[in-house]
PDB file of C-alpha atoms in Angstrom:
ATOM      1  CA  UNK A 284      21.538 -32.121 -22.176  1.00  0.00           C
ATOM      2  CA  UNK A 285      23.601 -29.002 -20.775  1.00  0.00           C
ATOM      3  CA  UNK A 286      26.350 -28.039 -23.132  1.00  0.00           C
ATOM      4  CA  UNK A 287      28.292 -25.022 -22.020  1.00  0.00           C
ATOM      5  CA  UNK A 288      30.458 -23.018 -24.745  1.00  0.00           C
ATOM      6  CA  UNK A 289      33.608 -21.593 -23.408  1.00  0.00           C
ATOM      7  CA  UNK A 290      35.222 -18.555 -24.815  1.00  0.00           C
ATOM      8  CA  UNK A 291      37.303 -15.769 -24.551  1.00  0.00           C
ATOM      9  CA  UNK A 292      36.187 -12.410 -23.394  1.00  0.00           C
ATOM     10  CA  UNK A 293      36.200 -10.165 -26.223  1.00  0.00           C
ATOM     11  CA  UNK A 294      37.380 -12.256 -29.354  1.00  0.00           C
ATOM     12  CA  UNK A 295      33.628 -12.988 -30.935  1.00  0.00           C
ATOM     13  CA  UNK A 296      33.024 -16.386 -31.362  1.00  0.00           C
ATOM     14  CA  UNK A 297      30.726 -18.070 -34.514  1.00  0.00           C
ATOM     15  CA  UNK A 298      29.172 -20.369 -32.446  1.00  0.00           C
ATOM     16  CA  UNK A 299      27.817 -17.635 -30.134  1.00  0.00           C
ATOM     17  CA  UNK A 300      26.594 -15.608 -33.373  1.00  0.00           C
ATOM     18  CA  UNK A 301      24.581 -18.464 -34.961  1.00  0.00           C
ATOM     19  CA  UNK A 302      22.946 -19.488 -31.330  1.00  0.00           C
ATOM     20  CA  UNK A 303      20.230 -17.423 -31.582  1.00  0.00           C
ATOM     21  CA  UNK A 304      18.954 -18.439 -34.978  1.00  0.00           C
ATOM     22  CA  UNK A 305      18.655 -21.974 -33.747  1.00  0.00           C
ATOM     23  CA  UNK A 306      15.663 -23.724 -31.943  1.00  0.00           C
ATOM     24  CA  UNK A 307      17.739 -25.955 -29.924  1.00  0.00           C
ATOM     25  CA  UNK A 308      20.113 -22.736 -28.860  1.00  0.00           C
ATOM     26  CA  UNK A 309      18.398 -23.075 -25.604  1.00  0.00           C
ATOM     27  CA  UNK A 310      20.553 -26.205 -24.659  1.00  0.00           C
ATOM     28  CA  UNK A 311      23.688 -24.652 -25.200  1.00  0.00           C
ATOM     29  CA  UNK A 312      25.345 -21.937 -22.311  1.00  0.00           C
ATOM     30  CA  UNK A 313      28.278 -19.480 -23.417  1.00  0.00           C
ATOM     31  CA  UNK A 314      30.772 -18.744 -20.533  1.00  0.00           C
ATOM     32  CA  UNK A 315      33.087 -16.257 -21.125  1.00  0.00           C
ATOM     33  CA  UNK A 316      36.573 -17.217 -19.667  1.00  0.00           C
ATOM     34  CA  UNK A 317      37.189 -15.040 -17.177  1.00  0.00           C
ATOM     35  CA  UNK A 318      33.768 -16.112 -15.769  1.00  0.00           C
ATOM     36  CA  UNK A 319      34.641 -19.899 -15.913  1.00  0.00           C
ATOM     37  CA  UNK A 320      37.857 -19.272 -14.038  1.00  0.00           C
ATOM     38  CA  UNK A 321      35.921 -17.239 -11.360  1.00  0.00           C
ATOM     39  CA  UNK A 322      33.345 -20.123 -11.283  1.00  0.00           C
ATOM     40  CA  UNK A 323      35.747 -22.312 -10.474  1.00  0.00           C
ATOM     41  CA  UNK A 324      37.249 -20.451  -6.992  1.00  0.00           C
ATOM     42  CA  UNK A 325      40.723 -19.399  -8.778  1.00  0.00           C
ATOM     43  CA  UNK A 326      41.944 -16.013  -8.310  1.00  0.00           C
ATOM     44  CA  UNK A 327      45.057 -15.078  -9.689  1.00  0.00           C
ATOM     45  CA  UNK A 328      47.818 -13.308  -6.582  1.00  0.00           C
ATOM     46  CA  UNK A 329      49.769 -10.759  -7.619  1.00  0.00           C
ATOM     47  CA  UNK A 330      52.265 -11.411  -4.994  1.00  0.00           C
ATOM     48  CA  UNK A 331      53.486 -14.875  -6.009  1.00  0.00           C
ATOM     49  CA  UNK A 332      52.403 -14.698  -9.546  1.00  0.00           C
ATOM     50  CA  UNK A 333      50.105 -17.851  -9.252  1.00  0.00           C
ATOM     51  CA  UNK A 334      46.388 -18.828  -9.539  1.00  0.00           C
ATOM     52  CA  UNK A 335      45.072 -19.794  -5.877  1.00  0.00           C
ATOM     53  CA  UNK A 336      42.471 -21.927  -5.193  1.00  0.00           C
ATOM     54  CA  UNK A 337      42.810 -24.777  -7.195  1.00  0.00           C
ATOM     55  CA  UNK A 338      40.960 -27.159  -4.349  1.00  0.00           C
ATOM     56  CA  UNK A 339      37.851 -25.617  -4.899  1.00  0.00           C
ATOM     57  CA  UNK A 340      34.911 -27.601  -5.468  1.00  0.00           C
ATOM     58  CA  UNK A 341      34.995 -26.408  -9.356  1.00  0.00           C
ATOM     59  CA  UNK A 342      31.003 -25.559  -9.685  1.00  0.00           C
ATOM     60  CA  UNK A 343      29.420 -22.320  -8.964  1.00  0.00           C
ATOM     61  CA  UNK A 344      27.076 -23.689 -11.751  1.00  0.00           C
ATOM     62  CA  UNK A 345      28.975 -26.277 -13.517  1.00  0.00           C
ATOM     63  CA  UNK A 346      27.930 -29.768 -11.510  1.00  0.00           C
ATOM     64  CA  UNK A 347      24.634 -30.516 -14.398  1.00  0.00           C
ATOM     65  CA  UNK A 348      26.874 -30.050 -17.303  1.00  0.00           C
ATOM     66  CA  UNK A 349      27.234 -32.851 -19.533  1.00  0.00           C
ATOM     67  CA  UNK A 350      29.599 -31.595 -21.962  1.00  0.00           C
ATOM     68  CA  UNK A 351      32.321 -28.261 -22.432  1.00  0.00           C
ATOM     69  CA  UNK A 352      33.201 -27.164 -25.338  1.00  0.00           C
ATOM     70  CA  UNK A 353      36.360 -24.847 -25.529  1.00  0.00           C
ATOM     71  CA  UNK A 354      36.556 -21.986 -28.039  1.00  0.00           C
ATOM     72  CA  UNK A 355      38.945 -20.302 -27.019  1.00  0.00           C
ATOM     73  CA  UNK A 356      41.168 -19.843 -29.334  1.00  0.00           C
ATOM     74  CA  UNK A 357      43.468 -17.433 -27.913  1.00  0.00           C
ATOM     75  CA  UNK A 358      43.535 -15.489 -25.043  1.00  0.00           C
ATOM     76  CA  UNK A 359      42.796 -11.587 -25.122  1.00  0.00           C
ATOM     77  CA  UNK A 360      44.304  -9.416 -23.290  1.00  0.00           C
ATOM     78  CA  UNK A 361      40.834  -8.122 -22.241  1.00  0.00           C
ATOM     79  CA  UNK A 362      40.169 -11.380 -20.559  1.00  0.00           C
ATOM     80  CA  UNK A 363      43.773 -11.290 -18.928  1.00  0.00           C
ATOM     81  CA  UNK A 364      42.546  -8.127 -16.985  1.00  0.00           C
ATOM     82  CA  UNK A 365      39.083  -9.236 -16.182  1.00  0.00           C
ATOM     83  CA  UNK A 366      40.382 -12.226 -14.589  1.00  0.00           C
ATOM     84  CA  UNK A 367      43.086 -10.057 -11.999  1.00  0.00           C
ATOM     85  CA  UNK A 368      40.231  -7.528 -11.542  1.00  0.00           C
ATOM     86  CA  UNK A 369      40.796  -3.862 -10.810  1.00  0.00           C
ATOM     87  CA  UNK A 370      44.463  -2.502  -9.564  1.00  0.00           C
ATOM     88  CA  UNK A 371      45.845  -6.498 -10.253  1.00  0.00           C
ATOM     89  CA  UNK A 372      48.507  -6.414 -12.586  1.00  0.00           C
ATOM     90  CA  UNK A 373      47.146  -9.199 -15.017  1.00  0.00           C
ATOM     91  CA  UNK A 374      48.419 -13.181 -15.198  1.00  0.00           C
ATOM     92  CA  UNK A 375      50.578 -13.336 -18.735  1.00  0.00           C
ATOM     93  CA  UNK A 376      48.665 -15.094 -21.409  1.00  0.00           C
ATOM     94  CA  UNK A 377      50.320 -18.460 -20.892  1.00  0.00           C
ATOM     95  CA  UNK A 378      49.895 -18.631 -16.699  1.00  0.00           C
ATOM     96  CA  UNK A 379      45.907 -17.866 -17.818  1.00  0.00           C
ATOM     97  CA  UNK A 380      46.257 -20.423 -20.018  1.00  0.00           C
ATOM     98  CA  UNK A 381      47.696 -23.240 -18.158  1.00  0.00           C
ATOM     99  CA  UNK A 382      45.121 -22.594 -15.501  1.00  0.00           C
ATOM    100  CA  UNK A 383      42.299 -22.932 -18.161  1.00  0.00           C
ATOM    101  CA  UNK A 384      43.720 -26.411 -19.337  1.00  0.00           C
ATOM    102  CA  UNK A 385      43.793 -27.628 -15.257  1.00  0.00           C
ATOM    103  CA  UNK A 386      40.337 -27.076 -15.527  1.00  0.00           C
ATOM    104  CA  UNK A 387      39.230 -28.085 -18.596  1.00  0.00           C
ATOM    105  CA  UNK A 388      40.573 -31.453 -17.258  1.00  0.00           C
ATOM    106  CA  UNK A 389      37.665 -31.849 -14.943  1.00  0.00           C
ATOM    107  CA  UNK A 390      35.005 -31.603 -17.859  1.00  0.00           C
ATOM    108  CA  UNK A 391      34.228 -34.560 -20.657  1.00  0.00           C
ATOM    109  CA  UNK A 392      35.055 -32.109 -23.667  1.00  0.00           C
ATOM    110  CA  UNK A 393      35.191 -33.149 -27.552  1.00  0.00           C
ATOM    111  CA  UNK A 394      38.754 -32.504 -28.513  1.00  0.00           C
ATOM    112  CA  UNK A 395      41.688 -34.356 -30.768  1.00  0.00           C
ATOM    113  CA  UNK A 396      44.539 -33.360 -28.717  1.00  0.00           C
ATOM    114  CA  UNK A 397      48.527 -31.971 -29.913  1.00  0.00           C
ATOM    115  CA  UNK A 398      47.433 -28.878 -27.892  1.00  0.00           C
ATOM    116  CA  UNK A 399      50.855 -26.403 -28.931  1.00  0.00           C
ATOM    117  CA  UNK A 400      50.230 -22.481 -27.959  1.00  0.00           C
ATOM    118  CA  UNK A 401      46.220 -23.138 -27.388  1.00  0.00           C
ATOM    119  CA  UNK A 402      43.904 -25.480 -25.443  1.00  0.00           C
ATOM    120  CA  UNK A 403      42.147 -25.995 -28.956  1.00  0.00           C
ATOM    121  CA  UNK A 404      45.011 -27.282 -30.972  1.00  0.00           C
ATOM    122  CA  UNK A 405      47.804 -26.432 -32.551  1.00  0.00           C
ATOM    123  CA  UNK A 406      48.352 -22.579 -33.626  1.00  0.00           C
ATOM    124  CA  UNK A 407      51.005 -21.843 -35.565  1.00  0.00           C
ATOM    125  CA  UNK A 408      52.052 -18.711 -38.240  1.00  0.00           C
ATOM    126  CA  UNK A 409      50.914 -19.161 -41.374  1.00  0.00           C
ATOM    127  CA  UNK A 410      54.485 -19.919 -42.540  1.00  0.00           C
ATOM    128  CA  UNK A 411      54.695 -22.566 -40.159  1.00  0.00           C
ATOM    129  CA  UNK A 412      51.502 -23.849 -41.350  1.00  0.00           C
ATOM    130  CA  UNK A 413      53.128 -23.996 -44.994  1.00  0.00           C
ATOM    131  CA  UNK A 414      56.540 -25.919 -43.754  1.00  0.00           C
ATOM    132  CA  UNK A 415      54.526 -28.270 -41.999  1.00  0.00           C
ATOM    133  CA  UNK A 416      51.716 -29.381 -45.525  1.00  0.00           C
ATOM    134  CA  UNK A 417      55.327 -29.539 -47.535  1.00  0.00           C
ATOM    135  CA  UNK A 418      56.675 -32.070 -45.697  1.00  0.00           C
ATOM    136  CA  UNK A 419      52.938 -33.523 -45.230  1.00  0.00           C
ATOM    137  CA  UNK A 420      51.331 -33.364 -47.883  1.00  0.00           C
ATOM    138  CA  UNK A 421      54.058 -32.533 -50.845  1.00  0.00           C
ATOM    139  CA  UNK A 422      51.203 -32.735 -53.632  1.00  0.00           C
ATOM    140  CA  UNK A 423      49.705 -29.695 -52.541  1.00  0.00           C
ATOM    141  CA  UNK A 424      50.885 -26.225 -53.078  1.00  0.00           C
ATOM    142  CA  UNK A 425      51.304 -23.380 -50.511  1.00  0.00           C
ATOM    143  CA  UNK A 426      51.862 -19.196 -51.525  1.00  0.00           C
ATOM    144  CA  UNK A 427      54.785 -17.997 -51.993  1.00  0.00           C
ATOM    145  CA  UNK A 428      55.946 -15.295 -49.388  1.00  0.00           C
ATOM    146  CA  UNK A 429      58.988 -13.060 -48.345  1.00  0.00           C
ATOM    147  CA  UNK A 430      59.990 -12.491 -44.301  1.00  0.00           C
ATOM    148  CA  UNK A 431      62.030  -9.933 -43.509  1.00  0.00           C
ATOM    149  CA  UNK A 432      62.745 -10.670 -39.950  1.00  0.00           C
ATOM    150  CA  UNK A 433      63.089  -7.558 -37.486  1.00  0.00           C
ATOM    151  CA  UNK A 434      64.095  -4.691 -40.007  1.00  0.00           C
ATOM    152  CA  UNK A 435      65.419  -6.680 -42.627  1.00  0.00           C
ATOM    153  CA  UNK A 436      64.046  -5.057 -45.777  1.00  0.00           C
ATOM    154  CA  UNK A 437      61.610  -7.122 -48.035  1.00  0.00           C
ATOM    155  CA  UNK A 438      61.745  -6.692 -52.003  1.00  0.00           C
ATOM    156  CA  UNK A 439      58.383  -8.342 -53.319  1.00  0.00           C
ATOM    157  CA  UNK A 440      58.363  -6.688 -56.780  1.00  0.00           C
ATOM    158  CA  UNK A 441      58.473  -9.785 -58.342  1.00  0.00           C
ATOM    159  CA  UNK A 442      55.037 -10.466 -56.947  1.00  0.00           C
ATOM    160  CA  UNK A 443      52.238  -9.135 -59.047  1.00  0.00           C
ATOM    161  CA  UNK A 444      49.339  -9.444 -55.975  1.00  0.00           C
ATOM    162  CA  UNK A 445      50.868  -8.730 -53.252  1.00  0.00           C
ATOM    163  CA  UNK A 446      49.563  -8.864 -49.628  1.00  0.00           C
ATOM    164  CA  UNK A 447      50.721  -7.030 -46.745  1.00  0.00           C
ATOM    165  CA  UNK A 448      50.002  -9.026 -43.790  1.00  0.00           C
ATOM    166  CA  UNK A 449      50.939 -10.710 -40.466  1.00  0.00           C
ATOM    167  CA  UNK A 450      52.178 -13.990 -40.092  1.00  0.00           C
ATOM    168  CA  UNK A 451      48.655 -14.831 -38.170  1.00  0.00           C
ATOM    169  CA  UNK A 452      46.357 -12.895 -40.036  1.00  0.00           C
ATOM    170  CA  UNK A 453      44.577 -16.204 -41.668  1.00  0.00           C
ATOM    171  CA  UNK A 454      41.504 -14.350 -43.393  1.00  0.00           C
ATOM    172  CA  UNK A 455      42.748 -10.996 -45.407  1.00  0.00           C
ATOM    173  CA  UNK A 456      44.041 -12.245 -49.107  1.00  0.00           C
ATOM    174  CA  UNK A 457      42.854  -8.729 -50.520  1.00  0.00           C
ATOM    175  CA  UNK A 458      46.358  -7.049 -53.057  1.00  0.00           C
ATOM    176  CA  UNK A 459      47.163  -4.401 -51.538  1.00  0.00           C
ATOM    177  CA  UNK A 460      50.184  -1.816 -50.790  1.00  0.00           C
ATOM    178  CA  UNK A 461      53.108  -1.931 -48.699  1.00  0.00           C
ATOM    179  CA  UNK A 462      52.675   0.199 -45.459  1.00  0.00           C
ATOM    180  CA  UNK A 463      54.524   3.291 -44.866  1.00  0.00           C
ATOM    181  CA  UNK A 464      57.255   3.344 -42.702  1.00  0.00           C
ATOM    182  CA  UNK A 465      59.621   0.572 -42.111  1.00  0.00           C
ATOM    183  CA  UNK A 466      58.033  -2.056 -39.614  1.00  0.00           C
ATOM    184  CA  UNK A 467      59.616  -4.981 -38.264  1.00  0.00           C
ATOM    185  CA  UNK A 468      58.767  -8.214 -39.330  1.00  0.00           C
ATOM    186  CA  UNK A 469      57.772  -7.671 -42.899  1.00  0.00           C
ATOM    187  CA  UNK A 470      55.389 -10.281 -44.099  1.00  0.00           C
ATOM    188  CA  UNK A 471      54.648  -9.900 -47.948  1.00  0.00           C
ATOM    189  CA  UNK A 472      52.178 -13.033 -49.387  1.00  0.00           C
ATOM    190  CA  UNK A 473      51.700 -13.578 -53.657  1.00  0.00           C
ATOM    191  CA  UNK A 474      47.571 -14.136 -53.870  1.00  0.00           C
ATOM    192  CA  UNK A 475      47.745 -17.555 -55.197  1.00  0.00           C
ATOM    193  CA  UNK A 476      46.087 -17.946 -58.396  1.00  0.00           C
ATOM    194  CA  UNK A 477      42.287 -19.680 -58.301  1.00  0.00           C
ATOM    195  CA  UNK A 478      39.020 -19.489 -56.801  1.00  0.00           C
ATOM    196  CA  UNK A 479      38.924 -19.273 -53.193  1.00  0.00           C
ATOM    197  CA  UNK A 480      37.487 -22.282 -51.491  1.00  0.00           C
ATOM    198  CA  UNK A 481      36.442 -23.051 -47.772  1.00  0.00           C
ATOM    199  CA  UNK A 482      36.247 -26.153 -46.290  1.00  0.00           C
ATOM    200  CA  UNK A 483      34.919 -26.414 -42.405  1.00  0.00           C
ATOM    201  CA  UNK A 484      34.800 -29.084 -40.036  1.00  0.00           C
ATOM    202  CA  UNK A 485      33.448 -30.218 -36.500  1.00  0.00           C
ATOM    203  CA  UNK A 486      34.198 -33.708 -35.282  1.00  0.00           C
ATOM    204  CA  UNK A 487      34.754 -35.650 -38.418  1.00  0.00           C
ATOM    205  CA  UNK A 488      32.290 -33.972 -40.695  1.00  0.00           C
ATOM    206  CA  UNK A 489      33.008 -31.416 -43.330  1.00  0.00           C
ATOM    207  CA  UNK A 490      31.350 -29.680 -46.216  1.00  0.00           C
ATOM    208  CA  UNK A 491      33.448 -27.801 -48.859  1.00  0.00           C
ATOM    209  CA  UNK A 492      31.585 -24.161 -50.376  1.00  0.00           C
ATOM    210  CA  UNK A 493      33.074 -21.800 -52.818  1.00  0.00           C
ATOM    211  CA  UNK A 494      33.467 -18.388 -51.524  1.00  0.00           C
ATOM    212  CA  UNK A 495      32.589 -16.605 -54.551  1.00  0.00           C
ATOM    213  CA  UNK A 496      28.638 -16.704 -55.891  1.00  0.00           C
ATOM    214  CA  UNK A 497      29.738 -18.199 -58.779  1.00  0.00           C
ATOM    215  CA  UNK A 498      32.036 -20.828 -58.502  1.00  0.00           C
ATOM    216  CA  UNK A 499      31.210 -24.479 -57.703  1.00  0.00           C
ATOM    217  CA  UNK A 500      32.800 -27.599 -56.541  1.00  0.00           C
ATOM    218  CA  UNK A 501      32.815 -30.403 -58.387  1.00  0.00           C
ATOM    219  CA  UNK A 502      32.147 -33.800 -56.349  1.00  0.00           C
ATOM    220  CA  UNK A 503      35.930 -35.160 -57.072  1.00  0.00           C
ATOM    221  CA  UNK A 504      37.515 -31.625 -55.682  1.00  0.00           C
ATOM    222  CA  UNK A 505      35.278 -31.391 -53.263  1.00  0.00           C
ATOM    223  CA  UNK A 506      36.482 -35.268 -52.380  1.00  0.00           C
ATOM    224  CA  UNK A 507      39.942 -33.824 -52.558  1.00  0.00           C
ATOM    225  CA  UNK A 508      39.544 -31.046 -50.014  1.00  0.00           C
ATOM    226  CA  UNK A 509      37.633 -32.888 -47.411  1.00  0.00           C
ATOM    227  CA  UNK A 510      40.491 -35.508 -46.919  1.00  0.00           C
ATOM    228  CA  UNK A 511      43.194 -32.934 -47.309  1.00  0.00           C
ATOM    229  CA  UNK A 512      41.167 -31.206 -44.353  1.00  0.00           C
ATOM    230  CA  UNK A 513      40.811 -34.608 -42.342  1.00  0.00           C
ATOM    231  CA  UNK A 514      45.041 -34.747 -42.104  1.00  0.00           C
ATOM    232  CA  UNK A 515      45.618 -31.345 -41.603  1.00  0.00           C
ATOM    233  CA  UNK A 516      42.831 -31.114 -38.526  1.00  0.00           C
ATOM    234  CA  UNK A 517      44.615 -34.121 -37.281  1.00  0.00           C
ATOM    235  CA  UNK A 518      48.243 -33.139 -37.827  1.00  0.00           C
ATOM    236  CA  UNK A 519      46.664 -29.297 -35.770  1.00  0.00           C
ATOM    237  CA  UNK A 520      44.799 -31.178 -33.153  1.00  0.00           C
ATOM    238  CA  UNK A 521      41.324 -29.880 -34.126  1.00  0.00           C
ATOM    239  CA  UNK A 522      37.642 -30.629 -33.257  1.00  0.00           C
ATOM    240  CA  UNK A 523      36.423 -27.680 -35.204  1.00  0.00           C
ATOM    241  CA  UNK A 524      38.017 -25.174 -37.827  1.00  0.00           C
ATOM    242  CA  UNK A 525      38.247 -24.481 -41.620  1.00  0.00           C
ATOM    243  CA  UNK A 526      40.921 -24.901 -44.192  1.00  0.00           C
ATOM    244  CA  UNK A 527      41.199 -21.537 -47.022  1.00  0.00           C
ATOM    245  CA  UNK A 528      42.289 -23.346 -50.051  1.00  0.00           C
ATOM    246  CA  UNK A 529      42.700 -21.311 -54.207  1.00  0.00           C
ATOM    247  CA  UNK A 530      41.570 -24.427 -56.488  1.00  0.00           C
ATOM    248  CA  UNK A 531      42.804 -23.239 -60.008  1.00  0.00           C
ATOM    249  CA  UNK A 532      41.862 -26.261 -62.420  1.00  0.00           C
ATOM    250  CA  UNK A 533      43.071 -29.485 -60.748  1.00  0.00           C
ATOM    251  CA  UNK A 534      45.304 -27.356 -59.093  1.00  0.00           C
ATOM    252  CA  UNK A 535      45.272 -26.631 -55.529  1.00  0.00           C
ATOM    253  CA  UNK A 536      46.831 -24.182 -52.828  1.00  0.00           C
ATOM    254  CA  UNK A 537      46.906 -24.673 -49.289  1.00  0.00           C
ATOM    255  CA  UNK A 538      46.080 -21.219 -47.734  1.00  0.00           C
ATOM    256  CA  UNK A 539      45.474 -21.068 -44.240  1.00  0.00           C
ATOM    257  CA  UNK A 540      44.121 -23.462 -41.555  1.00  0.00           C
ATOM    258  CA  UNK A 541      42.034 -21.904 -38.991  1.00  0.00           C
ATOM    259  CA  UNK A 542      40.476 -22.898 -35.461  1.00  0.00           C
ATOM    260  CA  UNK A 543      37.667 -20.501 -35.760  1.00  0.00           C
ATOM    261  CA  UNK A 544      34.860 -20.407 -38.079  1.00  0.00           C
ATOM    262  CA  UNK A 545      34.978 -16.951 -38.917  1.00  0.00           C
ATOM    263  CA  UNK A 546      34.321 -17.612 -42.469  1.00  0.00           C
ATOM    264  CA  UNK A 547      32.297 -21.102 -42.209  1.00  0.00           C
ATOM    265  CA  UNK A 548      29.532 -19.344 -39.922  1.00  0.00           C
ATOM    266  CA  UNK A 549      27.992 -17.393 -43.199  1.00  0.00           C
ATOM    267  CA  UNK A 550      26.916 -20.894 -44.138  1.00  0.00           C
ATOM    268  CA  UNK A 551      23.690 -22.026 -42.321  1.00  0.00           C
ATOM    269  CA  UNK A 552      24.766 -25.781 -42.434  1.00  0.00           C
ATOM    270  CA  UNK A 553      27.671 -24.841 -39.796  1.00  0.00           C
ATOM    271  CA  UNK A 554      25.305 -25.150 -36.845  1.00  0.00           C
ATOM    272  CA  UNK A 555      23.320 -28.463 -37.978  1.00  0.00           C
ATOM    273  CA  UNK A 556      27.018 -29.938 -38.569  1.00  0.00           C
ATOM    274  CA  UNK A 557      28.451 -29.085 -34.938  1.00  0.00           C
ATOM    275  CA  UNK A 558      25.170 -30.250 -33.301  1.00  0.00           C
ATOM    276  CA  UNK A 559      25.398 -33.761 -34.866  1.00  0.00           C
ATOM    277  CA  UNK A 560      29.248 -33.395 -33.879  1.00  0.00           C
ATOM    278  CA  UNK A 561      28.146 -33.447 -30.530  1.00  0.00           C
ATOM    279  CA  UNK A 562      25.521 -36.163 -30.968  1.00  0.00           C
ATOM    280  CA  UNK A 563      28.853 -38.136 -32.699  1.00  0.00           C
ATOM    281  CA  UNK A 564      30.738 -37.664 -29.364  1.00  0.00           C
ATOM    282  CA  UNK A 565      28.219 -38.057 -27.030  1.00  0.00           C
ATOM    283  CA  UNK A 566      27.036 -41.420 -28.640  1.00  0.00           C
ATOM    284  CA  UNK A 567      30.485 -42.297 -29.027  1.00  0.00           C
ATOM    285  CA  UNK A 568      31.679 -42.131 -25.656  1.00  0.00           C
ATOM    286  CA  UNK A 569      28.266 -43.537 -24.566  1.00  0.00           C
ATOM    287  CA  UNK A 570      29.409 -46.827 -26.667  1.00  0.00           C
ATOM    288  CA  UNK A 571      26.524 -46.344 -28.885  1.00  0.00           C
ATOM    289  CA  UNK A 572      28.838 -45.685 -31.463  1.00  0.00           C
TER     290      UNK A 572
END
């Protein structure tokens, strides 16, 4: 089986990174995207603004491949560059994009659709992430935050840990200090209170880990999580992410839900769990399943 691993030119992927500590790495090919889109014939003209050459035959080296999986997250603007090539004033993010998904199209790729701002799924600020689990999922809790949009000034001294961050910045919950200066677009997060928890996913398998050494889940939490996680990949169209949740008692926070595994991959069960993903998809779409 030829499995080829699509993703973006200079965001690092986990899947990539644990490759080489697997025996069975050999079946699996990582294309970055700019090399995918040449592969396919498409060059992007400056002059009209479009991608050309969508009647290609789509298969420099594609024709034996049974299955693509897309990691690409988001688009760099790296890979935006790479695919105009030299003197080319680069495609926008969202013509790149759009090309990517007419391709995509052609391949049998695992995937649970609501695609909004990335072929992968939904992605969304992290305060849209929190409007959307209120209305969901009302028994869970989400941080509490302050927005000042554009200049408007932002007064968190009611908060006692603070974090200075971006709206999309889904891994940093370190305190910290405001920056100097007055930016736009203050984004101020209270560190909920509790132990924070990770729970990953690929297909419709999950395992929940504490991210301190030592903390540890009971069964019943851990029960808790891995539903939780089941809606919430739904409701963001995902095959594969993780879910950052602060479990304080019977208490829980809704952090931040993620596409990429950049905190799942320092688990070694990540890999075994996305290859019997694929086995899931394969055999279901086979009608063995």
């Amino acid at each position: 089986m030829n499995i080829v691993i699509v993703k973006d030119d200079a965001i690092p992927e986990a899947l990539e990174e644990l490759l080489p500590a697997h025996s069975h790495g050999g079946r699996y090919r990582v294309v970055l995207l700019s090399r995918f889109i040449a592969m396919h014939g498409l060059q992007f003209d400056e002059a009209s603004g479009r991608f050309l050459g969508a009647g290609g035959d789509g298969g420099e080296a594609l024709a034996d491949v049974d299955l693509v999986v897309d990691r690409v997250v988001e688009v760099s603007r790296q890979t935006c560059v790479a695919v105009a090539g030299a003197g080319i004033q680069p495609p926008a993010r969202g013509q790149l994009l759009q090309a990517y998904q007419s391709l995509l199209a052609r391949y049998r790729r695992p995937r649970a659709g609501g695609e909004c701002y990335s072929t992968v799924g939904t992605l969304v600020p992290l305060f849209a992430q929190w409007a959307i689990v209120r209305r969901m999922l009302p028994w869970l809790r989400v941080p509490e935050y302050k927005y000042g949009y554009g200049p408007e000034p932002v007064d968190a001294g009611d908060f006692l840990r603070p974090i200075y961050k971006t709206p999309f910045d889904f891994y940093d919950w370190r305190p910290n200090r405001a920056p100097e200066g007055i930016p736009n677009d203050r984004f101020v997060v209270e560190r909920p209170a509790g132990d924070p928890t990770l729970t990953f996913f690929c297909g419709h398998r999950a395992a929940t880990r504490a991210l301190t050494d030592s903390d540890r889940i009971d069964a019943s939490m851990a029960l808790r999580l891995a539903d939780a996680t089941t809606l919430l990949a739904d409701r963001f169209g995902a095959w594969m992410g993780e879910v950052l949740w602060f479990v304080d008692g019977d208490s829980i926070v809704f952090a931040a839900f993620s596409h990429r595994l950049d905190a799942g991959k320092r688990f070694p069960e990540l890999f075994a769990m996305f290859e019997q993903a694929i086995a899931d998809r394969i055999a279901l779409e086979s009608g063995a399943a």
